[in-house]
CSV table of N, CA and C in Angstrom, one decimal:
chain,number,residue,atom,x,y,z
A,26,UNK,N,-22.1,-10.7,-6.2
A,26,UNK,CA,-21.9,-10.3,-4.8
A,26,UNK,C,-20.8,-9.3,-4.7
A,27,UNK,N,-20.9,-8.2,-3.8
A,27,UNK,CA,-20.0,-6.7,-4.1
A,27,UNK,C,-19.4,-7.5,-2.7
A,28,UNK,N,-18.0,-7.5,-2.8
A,28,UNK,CA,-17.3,-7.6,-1.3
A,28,UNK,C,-15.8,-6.4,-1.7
A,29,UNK,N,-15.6,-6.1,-0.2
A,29,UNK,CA,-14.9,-4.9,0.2
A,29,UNK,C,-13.7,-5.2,0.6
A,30,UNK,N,-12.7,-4.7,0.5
A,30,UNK,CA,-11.4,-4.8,1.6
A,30,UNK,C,-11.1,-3.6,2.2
A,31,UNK,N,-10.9,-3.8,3.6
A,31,UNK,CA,-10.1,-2.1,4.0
A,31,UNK,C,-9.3,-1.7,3.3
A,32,UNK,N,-8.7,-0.3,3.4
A,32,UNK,CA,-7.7,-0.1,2.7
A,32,UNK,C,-6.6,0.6,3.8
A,33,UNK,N,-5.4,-0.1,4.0
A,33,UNK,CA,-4.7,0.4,4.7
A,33,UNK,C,-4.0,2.1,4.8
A,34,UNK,N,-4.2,2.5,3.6
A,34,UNK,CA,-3.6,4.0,2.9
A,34,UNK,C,-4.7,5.0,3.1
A,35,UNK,N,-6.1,4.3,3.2
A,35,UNK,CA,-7.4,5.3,3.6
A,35,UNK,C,-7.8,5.0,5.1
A,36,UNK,N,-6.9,4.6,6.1
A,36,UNK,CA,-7.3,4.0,7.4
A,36,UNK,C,-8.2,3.1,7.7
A,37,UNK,N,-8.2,2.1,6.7
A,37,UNK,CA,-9.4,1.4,6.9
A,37,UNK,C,-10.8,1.4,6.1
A,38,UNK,N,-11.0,2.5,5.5
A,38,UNK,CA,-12.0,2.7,4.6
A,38,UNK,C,-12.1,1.5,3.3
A,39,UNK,N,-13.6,1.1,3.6
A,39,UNK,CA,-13.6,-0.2,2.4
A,39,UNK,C,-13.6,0.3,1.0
A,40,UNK,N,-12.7,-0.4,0.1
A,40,UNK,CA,-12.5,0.2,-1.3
A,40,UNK,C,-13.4,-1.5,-1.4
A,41,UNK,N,-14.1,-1.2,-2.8
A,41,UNK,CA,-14.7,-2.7,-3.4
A,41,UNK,C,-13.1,-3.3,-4.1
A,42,UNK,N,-13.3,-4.3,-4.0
A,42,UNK,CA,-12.2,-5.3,-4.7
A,42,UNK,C,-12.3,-5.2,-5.9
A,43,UNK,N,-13.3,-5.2,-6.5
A,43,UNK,CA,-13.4,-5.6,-8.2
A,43,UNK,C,-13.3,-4.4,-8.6
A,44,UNK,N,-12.8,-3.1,-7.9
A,44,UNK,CA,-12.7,-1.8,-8.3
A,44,UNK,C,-10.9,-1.4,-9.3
A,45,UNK,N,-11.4,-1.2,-10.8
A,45,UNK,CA,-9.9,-0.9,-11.3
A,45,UNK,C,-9.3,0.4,-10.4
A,46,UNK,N,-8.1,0.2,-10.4
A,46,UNK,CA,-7.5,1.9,-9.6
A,46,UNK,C,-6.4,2.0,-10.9
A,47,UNK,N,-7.2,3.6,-11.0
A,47,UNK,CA,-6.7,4.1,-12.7
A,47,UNK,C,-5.6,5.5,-11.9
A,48,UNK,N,-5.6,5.5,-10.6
A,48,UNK,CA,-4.8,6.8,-10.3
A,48,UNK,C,-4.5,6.4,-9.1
A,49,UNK,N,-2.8,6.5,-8.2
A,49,UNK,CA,-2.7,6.4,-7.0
A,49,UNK,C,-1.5,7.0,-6.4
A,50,UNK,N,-1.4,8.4,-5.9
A,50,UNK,CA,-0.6,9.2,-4.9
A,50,UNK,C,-1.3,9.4,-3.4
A,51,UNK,N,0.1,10.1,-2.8
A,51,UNK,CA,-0.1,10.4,-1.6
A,51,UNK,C,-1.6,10.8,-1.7
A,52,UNK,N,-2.2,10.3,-0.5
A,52,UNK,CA,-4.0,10.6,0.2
A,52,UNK,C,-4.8,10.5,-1.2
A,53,UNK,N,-4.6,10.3,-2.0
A,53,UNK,CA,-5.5,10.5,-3.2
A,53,UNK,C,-5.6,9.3,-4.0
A,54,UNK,N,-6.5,8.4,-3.9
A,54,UNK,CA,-6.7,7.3,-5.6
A,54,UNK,C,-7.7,7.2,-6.3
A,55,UNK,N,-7.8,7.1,-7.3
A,55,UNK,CA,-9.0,6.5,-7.8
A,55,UNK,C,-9.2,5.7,-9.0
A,56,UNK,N,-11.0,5.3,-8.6
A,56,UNK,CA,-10.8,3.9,-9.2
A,56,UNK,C,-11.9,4.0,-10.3
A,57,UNK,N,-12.4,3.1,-10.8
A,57,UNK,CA,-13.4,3.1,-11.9
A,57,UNK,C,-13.7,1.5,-11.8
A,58,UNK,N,-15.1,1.4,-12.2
A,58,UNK,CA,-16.1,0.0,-12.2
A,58,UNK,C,-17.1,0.1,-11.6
A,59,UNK,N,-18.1,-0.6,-12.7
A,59,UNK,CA,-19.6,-0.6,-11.9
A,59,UNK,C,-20.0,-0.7,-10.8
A,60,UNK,N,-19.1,-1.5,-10.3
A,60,UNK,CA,-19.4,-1.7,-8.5
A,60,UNK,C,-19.6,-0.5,-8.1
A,61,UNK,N,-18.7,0.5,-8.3
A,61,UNK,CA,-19.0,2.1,-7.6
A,61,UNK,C,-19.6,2.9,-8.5
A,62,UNK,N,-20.4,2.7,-9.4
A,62,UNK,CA,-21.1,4.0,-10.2
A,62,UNK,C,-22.1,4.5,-9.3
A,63,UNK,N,-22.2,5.6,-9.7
A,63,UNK,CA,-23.1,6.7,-8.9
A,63,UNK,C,-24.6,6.3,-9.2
A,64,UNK,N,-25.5,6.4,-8.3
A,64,UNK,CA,-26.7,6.1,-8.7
A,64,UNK,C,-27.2,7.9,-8.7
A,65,UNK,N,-28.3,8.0,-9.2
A,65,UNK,CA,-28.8,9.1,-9.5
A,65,UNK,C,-29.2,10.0,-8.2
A,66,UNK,N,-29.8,9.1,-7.1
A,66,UNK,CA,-30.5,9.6,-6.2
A,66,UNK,C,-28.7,10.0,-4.7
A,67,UNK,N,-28.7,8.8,-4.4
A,67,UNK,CA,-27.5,8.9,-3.3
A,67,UNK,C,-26.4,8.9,-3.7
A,68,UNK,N,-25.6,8.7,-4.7
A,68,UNK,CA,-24.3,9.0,-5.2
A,68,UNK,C,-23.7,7.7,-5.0
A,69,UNK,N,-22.9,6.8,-4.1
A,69,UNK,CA,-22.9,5.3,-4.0
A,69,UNK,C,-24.0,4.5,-3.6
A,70,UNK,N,-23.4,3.6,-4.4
A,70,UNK,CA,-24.6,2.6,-4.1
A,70,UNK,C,-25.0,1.9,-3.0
A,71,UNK,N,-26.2,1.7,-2.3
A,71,UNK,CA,-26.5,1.1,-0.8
A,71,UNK,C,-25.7,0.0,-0.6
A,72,UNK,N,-25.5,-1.0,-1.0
A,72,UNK,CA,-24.4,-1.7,-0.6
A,72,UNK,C,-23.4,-0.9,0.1
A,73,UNK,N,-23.2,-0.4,-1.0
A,73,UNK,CA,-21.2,-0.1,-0.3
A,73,UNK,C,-21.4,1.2,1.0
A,74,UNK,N,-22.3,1.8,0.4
A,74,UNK,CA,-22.7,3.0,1.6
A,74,UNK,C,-23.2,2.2,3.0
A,75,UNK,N,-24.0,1.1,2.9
A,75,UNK,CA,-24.2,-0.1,3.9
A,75,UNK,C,-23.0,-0.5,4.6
A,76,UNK,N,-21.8,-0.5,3.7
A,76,UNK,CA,-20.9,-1.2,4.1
A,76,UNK,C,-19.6,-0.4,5.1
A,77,UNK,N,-19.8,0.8,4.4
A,77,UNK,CA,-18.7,2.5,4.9
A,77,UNK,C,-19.5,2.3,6.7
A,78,UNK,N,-21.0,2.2,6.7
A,78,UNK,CA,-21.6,2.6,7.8
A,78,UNK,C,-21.2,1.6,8.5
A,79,UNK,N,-21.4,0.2,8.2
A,79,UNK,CA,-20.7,-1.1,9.5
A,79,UNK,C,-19.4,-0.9,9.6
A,80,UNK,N,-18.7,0.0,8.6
A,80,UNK,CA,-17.0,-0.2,9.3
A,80,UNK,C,-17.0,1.2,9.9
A,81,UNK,N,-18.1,1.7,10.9
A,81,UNK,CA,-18.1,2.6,12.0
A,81,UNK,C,-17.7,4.0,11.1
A,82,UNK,N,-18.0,4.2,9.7
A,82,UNK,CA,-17.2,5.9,9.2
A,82,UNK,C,-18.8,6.2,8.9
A,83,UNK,N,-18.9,7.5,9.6
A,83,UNK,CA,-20.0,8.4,9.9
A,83,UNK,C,-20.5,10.0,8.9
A,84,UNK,N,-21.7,9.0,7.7
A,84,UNK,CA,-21.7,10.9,6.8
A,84,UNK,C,-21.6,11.7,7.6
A,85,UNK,N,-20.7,12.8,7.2
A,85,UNK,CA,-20.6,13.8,7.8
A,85,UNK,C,-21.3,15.5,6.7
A,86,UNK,N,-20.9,15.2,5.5
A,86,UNK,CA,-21.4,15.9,4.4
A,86,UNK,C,-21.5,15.8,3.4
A,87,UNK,N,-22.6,16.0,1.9
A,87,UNK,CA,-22.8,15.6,1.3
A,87,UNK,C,-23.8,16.8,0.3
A,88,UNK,N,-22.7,16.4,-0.9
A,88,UNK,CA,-23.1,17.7,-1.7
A,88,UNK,C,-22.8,16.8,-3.8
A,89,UNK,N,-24.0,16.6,-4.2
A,89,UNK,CA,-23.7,16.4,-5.6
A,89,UNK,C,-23.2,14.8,-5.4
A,90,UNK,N,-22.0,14.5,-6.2
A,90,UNK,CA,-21.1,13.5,-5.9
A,90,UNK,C,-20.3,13.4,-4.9
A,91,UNK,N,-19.8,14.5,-4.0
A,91,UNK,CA,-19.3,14.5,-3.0
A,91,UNK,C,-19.9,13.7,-1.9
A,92,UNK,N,-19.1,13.0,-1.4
A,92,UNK,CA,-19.7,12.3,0.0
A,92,UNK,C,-18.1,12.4,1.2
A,93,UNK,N,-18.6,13.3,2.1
A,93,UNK,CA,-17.4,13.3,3.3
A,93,UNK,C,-17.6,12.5,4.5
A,94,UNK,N,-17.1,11.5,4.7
A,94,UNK,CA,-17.2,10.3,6.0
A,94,UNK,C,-16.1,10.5,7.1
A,95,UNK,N,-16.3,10.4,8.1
A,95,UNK,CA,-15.4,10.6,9.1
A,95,UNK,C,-15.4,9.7,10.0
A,96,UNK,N,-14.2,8.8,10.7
A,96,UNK,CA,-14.7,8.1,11.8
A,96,UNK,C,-13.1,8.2,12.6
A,97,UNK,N,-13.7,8.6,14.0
A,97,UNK,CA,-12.3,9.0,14.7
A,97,UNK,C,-11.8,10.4,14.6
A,98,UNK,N,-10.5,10.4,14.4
A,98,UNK,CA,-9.8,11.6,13.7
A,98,UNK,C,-9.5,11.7,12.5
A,99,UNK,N,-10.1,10.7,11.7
A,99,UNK,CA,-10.0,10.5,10.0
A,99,UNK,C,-10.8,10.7,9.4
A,100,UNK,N,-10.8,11.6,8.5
A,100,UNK,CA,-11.8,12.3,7.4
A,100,UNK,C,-11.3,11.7,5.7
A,101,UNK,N,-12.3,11.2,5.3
A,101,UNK,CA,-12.8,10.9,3.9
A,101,UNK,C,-13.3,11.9,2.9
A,102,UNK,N,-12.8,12.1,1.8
A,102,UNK,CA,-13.9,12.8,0.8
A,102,UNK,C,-14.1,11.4,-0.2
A,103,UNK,N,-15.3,11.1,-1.0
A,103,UNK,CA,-15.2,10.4,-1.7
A,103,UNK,C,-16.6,10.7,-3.2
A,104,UNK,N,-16.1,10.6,-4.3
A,104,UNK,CA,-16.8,12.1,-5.2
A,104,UNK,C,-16.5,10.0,-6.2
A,105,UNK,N,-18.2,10.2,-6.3
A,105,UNK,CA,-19.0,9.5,-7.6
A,105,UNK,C,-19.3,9.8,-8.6
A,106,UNK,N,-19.0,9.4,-9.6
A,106,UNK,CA,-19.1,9.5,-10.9
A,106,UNK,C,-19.9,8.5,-11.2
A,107,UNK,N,-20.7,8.1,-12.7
A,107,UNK,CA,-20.7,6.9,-13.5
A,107,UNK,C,-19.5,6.0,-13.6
A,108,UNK,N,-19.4,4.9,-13.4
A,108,UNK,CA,-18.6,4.2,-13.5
A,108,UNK,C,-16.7,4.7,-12.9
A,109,UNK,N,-16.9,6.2,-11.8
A,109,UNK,CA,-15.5,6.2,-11.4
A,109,UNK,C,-15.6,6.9,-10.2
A,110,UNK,N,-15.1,6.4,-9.3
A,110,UNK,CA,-15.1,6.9,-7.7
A,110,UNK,C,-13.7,7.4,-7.3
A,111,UNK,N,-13.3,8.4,-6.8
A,111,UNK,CA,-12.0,9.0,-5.8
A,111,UNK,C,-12.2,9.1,-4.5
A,112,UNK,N,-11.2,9.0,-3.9
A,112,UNK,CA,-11.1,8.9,-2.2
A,112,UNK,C,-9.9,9.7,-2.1
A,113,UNK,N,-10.0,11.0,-1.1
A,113,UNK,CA,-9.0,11.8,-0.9
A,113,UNK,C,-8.9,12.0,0.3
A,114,UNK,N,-8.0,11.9,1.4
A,114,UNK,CA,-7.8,12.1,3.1
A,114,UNK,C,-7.4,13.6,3.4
């Protein structure tokens, strides 16, 4: 079962819990684990992309691994890899 926690440092954006974080500064971390590997077709996996959408953050653009989410006045970039995801504000 994939479960999410907001993340208070990305305004709320759900980071998966079982996600390692191998890097973390100002507006910038990232993580690595299967939970977030990139699938071939949409870049995160429907779960968690399911999950970005019920906590109200809205694709805004999307290019490769890149995925930009926005909800409010807060902008997301977040870039999938195999087995490693980053989130930049």
């Amino acid at each position: 079962m994939f479960s999410y926690e907001e993340s208070q440092k990305f305004n709320g954006f759900p980071i998966p819990k079982h996600a390692e974080l191998m890097n973390s500064r100002k507006g910038f971390a990232s993580y690595s684990g299967l939970a977030v590997s990139e699938t071939k077709k949409d870049g995160l996996p429907l779960i968690y992309r399911l999950h970005i959408k019920a906590g109200g953050w809205k694709k805004t653009f999307q290019e490769g691994g890149l995925t930009t989410y926005e909800k409010g006045n807060h902008k997301i970039d977040v870039i999938a890899e195999i087995n490693y995801f980053s989130i930049k504000m």
